[in-house]
CSV table of C-alpha atoms and ligand atoms in Angstrom, one decimal:
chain,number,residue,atom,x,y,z
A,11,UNK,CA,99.7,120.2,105.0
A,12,UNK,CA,98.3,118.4,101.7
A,13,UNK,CA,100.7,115.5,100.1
A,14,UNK,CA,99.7,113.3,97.5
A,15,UNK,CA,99.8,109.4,98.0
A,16,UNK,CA,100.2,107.1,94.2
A,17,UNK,CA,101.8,103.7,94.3
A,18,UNK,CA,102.2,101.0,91.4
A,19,UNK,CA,102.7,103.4,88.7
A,20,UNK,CA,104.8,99.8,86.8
A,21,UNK,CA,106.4,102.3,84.6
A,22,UNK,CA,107.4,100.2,81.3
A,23,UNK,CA,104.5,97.7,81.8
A,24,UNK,CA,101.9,96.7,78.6
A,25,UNK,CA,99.2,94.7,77.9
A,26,UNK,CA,98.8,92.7,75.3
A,27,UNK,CA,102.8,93.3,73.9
A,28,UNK,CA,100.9,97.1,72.5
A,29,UNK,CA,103.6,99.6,72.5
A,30,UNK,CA,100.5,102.3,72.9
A,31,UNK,CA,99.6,100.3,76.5
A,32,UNK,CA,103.5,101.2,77.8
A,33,UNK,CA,102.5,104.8,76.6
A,34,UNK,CA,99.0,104.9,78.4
A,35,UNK,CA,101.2,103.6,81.8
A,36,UNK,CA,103.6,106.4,81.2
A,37,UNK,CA,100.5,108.7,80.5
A,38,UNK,CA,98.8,108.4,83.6
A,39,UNK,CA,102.4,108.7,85.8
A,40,UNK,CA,102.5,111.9,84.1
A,41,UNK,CA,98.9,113.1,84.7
A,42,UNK,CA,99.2,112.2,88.4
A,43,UNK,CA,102.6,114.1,88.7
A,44,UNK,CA,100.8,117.3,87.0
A,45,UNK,CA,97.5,117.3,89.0
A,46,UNK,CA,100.1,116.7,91.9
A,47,UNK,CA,101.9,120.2,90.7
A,48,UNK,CA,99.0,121.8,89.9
A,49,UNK,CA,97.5,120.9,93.6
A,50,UNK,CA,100.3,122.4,95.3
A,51,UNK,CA,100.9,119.2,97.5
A,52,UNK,CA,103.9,119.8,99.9
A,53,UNK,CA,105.6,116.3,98.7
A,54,UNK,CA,105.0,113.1,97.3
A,55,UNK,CA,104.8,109.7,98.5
A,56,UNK,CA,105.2,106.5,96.3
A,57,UNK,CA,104.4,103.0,97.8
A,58,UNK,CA,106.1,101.0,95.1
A,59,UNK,CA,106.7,99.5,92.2
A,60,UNK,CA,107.5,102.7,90.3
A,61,UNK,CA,108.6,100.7,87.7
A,62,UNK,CA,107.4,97.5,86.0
A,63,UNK,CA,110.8,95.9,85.8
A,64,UNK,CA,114.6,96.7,87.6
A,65,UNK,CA,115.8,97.1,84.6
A,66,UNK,CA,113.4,99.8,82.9
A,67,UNK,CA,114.2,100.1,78.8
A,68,UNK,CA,115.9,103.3,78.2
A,69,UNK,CA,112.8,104.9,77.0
A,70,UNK,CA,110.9,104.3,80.2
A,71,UNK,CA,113.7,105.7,82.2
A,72,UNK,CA,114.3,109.0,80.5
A,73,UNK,CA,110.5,109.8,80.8
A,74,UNK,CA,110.6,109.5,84.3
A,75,UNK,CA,113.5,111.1,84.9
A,76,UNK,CA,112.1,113.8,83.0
A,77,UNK,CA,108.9,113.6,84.7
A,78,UNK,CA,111.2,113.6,88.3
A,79,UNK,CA,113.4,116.4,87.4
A,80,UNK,CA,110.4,119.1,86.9
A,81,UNK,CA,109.3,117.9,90.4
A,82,UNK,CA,112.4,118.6,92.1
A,83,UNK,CA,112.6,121.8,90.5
A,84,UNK,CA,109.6,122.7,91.9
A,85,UNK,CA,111.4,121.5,95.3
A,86,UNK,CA,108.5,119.0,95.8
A,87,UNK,CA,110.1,116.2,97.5
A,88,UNK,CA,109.7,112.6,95.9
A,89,UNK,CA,109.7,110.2,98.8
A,90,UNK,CA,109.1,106.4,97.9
A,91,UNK,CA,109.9,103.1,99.2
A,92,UNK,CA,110.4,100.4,96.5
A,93,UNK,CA,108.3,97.5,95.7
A,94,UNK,CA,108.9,94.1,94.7
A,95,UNK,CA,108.8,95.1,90.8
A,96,UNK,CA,111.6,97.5,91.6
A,97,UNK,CA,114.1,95.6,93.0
A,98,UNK,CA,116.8,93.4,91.5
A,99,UNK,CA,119.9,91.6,92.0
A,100,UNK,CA,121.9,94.2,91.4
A,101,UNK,CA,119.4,97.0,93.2
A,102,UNK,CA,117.4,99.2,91.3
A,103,UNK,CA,116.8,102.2,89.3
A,104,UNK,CA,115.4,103.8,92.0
A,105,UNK,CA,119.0,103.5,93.1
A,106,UNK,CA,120.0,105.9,90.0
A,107,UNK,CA,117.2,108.6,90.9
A,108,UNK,CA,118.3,109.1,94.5
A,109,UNK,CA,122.3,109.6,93.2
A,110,UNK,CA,121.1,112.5,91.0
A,111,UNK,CA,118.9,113.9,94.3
A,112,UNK,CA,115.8,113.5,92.2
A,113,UNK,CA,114.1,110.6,95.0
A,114,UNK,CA,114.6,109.8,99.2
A,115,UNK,CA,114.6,106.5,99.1
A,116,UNK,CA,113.0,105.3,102.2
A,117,UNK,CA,115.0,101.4,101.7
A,118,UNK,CA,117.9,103.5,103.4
A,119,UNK,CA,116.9,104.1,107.1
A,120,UNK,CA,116.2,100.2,107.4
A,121,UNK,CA,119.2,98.8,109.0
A,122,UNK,CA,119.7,95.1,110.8
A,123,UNK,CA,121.6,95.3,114.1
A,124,UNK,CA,121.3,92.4,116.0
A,125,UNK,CA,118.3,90.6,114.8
A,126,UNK,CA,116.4,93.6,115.4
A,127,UNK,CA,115.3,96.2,112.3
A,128,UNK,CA,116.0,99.9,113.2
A,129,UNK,CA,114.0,102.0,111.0
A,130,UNK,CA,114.4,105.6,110.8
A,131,UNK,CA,113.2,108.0,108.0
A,132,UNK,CA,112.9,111.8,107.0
A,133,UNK,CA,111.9,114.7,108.7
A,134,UNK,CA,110.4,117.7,106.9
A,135,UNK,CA,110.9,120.1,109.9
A,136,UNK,CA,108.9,123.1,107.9
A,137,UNK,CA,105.7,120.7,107.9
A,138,UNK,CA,106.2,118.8,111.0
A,139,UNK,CA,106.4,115.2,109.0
A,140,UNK,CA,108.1,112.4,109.4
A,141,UNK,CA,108.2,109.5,106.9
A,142,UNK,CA,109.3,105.9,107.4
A,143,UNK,CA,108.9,102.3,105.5
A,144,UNK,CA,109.3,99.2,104.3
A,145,UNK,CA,110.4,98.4,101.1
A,146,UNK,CA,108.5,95.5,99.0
A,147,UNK,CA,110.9,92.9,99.8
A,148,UNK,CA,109.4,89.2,99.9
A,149,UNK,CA,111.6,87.5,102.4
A,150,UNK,CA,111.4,87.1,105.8
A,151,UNK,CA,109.2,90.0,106.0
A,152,UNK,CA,107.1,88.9,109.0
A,153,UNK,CA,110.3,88.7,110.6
A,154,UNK,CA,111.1,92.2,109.9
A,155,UNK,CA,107.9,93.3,110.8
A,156,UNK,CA,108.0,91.3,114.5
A,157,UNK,CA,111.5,92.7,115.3
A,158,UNK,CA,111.2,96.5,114.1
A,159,UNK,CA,112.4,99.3,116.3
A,160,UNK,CA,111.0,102.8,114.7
A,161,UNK,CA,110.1,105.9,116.8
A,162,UNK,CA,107.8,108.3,115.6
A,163,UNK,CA,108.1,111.4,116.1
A,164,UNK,CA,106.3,113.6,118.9
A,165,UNK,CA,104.5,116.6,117.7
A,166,UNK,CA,105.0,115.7,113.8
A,167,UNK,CA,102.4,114.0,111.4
A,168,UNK,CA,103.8,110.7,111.2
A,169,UNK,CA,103.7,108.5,107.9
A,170,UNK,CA,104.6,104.8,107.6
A,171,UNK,CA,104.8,103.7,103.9
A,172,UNK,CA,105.1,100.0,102.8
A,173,UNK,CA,104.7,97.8,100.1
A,174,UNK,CA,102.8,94.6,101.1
A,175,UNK,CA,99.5,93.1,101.4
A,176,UNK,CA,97.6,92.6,104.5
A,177,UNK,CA,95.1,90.0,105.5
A,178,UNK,CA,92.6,92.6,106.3
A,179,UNK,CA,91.9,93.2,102.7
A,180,UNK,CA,88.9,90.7,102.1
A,181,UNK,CA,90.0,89.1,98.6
A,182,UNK,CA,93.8,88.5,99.8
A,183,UNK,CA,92.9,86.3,102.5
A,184,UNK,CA,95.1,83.4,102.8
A,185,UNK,CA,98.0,85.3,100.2
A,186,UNK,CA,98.1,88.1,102.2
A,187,UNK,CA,101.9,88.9,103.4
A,188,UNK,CA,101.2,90.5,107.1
A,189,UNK,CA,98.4,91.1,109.3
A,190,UNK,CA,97.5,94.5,110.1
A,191,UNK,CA,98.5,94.3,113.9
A,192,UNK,CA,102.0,93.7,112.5
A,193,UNK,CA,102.1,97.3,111.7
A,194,UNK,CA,104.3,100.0,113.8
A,195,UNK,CA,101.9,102.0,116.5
A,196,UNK,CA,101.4,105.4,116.4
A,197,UNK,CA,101.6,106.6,112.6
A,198,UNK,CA,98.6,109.2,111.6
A,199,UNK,CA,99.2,107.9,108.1
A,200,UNK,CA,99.9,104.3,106.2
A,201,UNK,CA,100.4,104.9,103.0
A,202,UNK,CA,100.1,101.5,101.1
A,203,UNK,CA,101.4,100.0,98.0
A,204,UNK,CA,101.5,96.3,96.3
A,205,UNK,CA,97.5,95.7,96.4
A,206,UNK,CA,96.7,97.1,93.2
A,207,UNK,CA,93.0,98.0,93.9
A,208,UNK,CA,92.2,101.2,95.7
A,209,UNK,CA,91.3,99.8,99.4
A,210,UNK,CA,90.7,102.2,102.1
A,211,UNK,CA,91.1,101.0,106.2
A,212,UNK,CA,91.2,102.0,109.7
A,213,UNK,CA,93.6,101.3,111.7
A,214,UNK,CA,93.1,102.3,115.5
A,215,UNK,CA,92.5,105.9,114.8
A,216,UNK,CA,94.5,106.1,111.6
A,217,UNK,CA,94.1,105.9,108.0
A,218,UNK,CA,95.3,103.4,105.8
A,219,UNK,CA,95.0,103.9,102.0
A,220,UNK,CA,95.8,101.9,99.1
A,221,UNK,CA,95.9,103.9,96.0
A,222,UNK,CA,96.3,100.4,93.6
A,223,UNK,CA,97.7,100.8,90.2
A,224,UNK,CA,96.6,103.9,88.0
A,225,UNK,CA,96.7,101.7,85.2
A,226,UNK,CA,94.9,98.2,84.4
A,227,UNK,CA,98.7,95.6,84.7
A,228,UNK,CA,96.2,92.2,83.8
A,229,UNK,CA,93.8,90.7,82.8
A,230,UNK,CA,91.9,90.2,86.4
A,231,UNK,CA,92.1,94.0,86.8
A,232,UNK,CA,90.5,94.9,83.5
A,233,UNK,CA,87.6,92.6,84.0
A,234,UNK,CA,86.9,94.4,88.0
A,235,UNK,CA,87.4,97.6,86.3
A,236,UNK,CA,87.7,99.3,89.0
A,237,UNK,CA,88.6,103.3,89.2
A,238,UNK,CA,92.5,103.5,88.5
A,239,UNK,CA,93.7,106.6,90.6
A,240,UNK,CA,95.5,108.1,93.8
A,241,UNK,CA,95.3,109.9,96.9
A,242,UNK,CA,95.5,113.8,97.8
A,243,UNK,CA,95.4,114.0,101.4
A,244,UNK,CA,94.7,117.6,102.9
A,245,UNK,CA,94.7,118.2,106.5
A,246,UNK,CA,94.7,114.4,107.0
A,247,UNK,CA,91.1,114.3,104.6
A,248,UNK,CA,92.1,112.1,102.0
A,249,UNK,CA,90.3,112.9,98.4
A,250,UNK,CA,90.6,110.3,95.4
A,251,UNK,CA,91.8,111.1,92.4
A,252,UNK,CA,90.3,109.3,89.5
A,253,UNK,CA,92.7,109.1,86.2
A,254,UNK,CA,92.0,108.6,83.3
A,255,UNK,CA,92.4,104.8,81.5
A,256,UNK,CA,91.7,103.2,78.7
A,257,UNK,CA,88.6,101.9,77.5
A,258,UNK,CA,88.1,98.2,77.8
A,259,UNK,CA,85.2,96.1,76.8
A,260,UNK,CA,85.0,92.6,78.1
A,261,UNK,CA,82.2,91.4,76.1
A,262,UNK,CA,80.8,87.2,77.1
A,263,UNK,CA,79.7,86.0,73.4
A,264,UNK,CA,77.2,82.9,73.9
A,265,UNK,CA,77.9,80.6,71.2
A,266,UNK,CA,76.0,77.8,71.9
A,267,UNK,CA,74.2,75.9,68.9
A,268,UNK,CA,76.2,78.5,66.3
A,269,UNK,CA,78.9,77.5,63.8
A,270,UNK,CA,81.8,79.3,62.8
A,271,UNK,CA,80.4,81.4,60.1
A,272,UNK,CA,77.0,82.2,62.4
A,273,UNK,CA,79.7,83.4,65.5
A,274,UNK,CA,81.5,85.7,63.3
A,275,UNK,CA,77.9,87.4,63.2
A,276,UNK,CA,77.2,87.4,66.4
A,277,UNK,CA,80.5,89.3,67.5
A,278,UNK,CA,79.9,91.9,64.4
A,279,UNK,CA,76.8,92.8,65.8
A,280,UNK,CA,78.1,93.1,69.1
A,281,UNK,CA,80.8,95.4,68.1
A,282,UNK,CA,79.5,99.0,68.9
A,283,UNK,CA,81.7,102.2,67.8
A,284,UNK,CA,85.2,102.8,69.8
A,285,UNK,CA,87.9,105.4,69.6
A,286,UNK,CA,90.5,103.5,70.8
A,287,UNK,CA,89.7,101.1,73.0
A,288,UNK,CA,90.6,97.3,73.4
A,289,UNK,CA,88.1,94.9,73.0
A,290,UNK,CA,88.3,91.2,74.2
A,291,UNK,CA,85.8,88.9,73.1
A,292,UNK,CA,84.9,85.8,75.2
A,293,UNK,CA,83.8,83.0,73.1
A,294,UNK,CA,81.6,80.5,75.3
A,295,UNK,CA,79.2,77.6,74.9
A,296,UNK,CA,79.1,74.6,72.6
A,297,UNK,CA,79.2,75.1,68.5
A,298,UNK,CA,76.2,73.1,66.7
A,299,UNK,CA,79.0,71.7,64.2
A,300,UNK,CA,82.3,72.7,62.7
A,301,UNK,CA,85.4,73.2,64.7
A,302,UNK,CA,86.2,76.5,66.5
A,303,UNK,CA,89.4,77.0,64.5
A,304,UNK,CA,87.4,77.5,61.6
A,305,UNK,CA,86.1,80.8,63.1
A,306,UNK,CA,87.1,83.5,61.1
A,307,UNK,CA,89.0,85.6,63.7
A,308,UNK,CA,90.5,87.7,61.5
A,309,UNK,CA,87.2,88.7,60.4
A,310,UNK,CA,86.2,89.9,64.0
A,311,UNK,CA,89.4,92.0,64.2
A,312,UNK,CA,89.2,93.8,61.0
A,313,UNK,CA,85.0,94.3,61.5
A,314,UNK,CA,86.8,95.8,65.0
A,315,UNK,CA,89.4,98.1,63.9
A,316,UNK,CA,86.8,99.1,61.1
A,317,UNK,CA,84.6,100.6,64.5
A,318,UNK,CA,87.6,102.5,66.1
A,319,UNK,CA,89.3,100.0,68.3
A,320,UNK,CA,92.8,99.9,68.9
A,321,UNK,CA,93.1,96.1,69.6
A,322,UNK,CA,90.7,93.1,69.7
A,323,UNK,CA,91.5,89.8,71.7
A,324,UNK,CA,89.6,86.9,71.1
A,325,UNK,CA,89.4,84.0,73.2
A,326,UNK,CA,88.4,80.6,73.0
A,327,UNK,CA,89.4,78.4,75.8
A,328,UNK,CA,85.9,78.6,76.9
A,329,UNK,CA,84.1,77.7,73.6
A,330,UNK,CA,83.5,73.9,72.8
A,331,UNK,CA,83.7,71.7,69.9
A,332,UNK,CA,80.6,69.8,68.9
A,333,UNK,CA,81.7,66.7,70.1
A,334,UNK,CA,84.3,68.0,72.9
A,335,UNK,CA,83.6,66.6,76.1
A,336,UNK,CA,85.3,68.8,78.4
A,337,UNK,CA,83.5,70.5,81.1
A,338,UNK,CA,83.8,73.7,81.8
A,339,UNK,CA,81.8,74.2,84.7
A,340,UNK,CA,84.7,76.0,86.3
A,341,UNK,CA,84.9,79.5,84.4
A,342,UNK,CA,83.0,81.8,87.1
A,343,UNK,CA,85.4,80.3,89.9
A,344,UNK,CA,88.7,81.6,90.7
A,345,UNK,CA,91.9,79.4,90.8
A,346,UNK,CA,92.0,80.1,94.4
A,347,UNK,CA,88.5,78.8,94.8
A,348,UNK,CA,89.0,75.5,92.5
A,349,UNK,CA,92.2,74.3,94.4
A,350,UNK,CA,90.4,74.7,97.6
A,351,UNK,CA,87.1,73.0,96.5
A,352,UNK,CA,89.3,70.4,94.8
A,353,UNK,CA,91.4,69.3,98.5
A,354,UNK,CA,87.7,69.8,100.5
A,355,UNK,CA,86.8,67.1,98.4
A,356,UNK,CA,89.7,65.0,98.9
A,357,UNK,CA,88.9,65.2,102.8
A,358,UNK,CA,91.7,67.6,103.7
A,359,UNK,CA,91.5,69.4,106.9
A,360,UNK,CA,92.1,73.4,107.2
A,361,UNK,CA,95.5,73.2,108.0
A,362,UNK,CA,96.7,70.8,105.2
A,363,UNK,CA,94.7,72.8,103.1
A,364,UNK,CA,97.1,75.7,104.4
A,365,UNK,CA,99.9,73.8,103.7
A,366,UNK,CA,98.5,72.9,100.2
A,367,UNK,CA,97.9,76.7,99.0
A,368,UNK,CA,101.3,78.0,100.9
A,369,UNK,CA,103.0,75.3,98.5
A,370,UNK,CA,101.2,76.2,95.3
A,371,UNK,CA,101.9,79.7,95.8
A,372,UNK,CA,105.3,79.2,95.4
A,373,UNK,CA,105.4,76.5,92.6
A,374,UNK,CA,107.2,77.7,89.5
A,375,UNK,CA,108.8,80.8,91.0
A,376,UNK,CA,112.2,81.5,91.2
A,377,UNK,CA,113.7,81.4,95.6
A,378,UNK,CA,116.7,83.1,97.1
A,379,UNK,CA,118.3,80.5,99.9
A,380,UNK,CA,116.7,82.8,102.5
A,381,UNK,CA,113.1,82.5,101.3
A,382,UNK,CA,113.3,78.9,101.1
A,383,UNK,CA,114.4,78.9,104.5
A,384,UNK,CA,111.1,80.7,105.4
A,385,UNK,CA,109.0,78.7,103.5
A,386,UNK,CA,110.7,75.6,105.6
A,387,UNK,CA,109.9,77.5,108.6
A,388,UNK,CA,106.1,78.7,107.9
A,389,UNK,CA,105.6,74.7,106.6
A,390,UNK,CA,107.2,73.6,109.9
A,391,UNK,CA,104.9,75.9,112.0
A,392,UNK,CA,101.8,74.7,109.8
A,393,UNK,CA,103.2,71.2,110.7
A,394,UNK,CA,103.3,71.5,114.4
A,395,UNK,CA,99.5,73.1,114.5
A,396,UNK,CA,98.6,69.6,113.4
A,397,UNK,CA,97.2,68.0,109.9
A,398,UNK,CA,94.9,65.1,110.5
A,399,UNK,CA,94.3,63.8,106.7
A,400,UNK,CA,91.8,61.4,106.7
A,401,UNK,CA,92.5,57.8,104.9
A,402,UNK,CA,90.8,58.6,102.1
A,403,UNK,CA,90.5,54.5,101.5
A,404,UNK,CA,88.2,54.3,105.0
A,405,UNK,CA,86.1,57.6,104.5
A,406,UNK,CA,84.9,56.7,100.8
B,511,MN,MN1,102.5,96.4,91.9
């Protein structure tokens, strides 16, 4: 039995507003769906975020409808759950694929009875596998997790997809929307999606795989540049599948005791050949006079394109004016790390700190009734574990 495992494909995503990056995300949906073909797999899982947006532009639809339809007439089952990018107010296009029989959309053998969450899935009674999941929905998931009824099935190879992160995964931490042990018992395979970084785990003595994107969505991925790709698992061996990306250099540019016309020098020389790529320059360090708006960017850009690259990004939060006196001591730290470092200092214990980061995370975003009710109720159990904050006035 061999199936292949991709997730986060955020079909109509860019960078950078390029209409060539929404190609390259399109590109590597393809190539995964041909190796997948030209592999043979037995059917296809997706753990999410197949698209970038609910409402995909017409473009981005008809290519992966396209890409869908020579799948199913291969009779290659498409099986995915969706993730948070795929779901709207008003459902999603996932919705439109399983009406023309093109996807099994996972999101319908969830039902609520009671306060309890019956899950069932699909069988593929020719390959002995059953498939469940969880679709990428962000409210009251632990909740759905805590109160889920699913039965896998004796005798069959039993797969649980789902689109969330898990605290197990060392750099989510904090963020991470369940723990592991939250998880249904008894699945041979948990097909991941959400984490965009390919992350491979144990669970008991089960695999659990995280494919991540297979292409770059931001910034933060582009600078790990890590291997964008997706699983082919054989006789429950899983084998990574690297794709191919596009080229991105992230290139530092020290600019301390230069001026304008002397930085414009420094990047030309740094500028090796490309064909194609996307080059984004990071201008640092203090000029000896001059302002940094005199730097002739465009200069840089054309001296760029000249060499073969597609786009050039300059940027220059980072780079200080002769008689600036900001410090910028915090560029190799994380947001995460600076808001944390910021309340230690202010004498905060662990749990207000909790309370501090659950609250950030949420600033600025947009909350149905119901997740506002879980916030309250995460805040109120964060509450009753205790904050001592010290008087700051005493402790000076
Ligand atoms: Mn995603």
């Amino acid at each position: 039995m061999k199936f292949a495992h991709l997730s986060d494909t955020h079909l109509g995503a860019t960078n950078f507003k390029l209409k060539e990056r929404e190609e390259d995300f399109l590109r590597a949906f393809d190539e995964a769906i041909e190796i997948s073909i030209k592999e043979n797999v037995d059917f296809i899982i997706h753990s999410g975020d197949l698209f970038d947006k609910p409402n995909p532009s017409y473009h981005v639809l008809r290519f992966c409808m396209r890409k869908l339809r020579e799948v199913h007439r291969r009779k290659i089952p498409f099986i995915i759950i969706p993730g948070s990018h795929d779901l709207g107010v008003e459902g999603s296009p996932i919705n439109l694929l399983e009406e023309i029989g093109y996807v099994i959309n996972l999101q319908n053998f969830l039902k609520e009875e009671g306060g309890k969450f019956k899950l069932g899935g699909i069988e593929l009674p020719e390959k002995k596998v059953f498939i469940c999941g969880i679709p990428g929905i962000r409210s009251e998931i632990r909740k759905i997790y805590k109160n889920l009824e699913v039965q896998p099935r004796q005798g069959y190879y039993n797969i649980f997809a789902f689109h969330h992160t898990l605290a197990e995964i060392p750099e989510v931490g904090v963020y991470a929307d369940i723990e592991a042990k939250l998880l249904p018992k008894g699945f041979d395979y948990y097909a991941a999606g959400h984490y965009h970084s390919r992350i491979q785990l144990q669970i008991g003595n089960s695999m659990l795989n995280y494919p991540g994107s297979t292409e770059y969505c931001d910034l933060s991925e582009i600078e790990q540049d890590r291997e964008k790709g997706f699983f082919i698992i054989e006789d429950n061996k899983p084998r990574w599948i690297k794709l191919s990306t596009r080229n991105f250099v992230v290139q530092p540019v020290n600019c301390n005791n230069l001026n304008p016309q002397q930085v414009v020098e420094v990047c030309r020389k740094m500028i090796k050949p490309s064909s194609g790529g996307i080059l984004i320059l990071k201008l640092m360090g203090r000029l000896s006079k001059g302002n940094r708006n005199e730097i002739d960017r465009e200069a840089i850009e054309n001296f760029a394109k000249e060499n073969g690259y597609l786009f050039v990004k300059i940027y220059l939060s980072e780079l200080l004016n002769p008689d600036s006196i900001a410090v910028l001591e915090i560029k190799k730290k994380s947001l995460e790390e600076i808001e944390e470092e910021y309340l230690r200092r202010q004498k905060y214990d662990d749990g207000a700190i909790k309370l501090a980061k659950l609250l950030i995370s949420h600033l600025g975003k947009e909350l149905k009734p119901s997740e506002v009710s879980e916030i309250c109720s995460k805040l109120y159990k964060i509450l009753m574990e205790g904050i001592k904050v010290e008087d700051k006035e005493s402790s000076a």
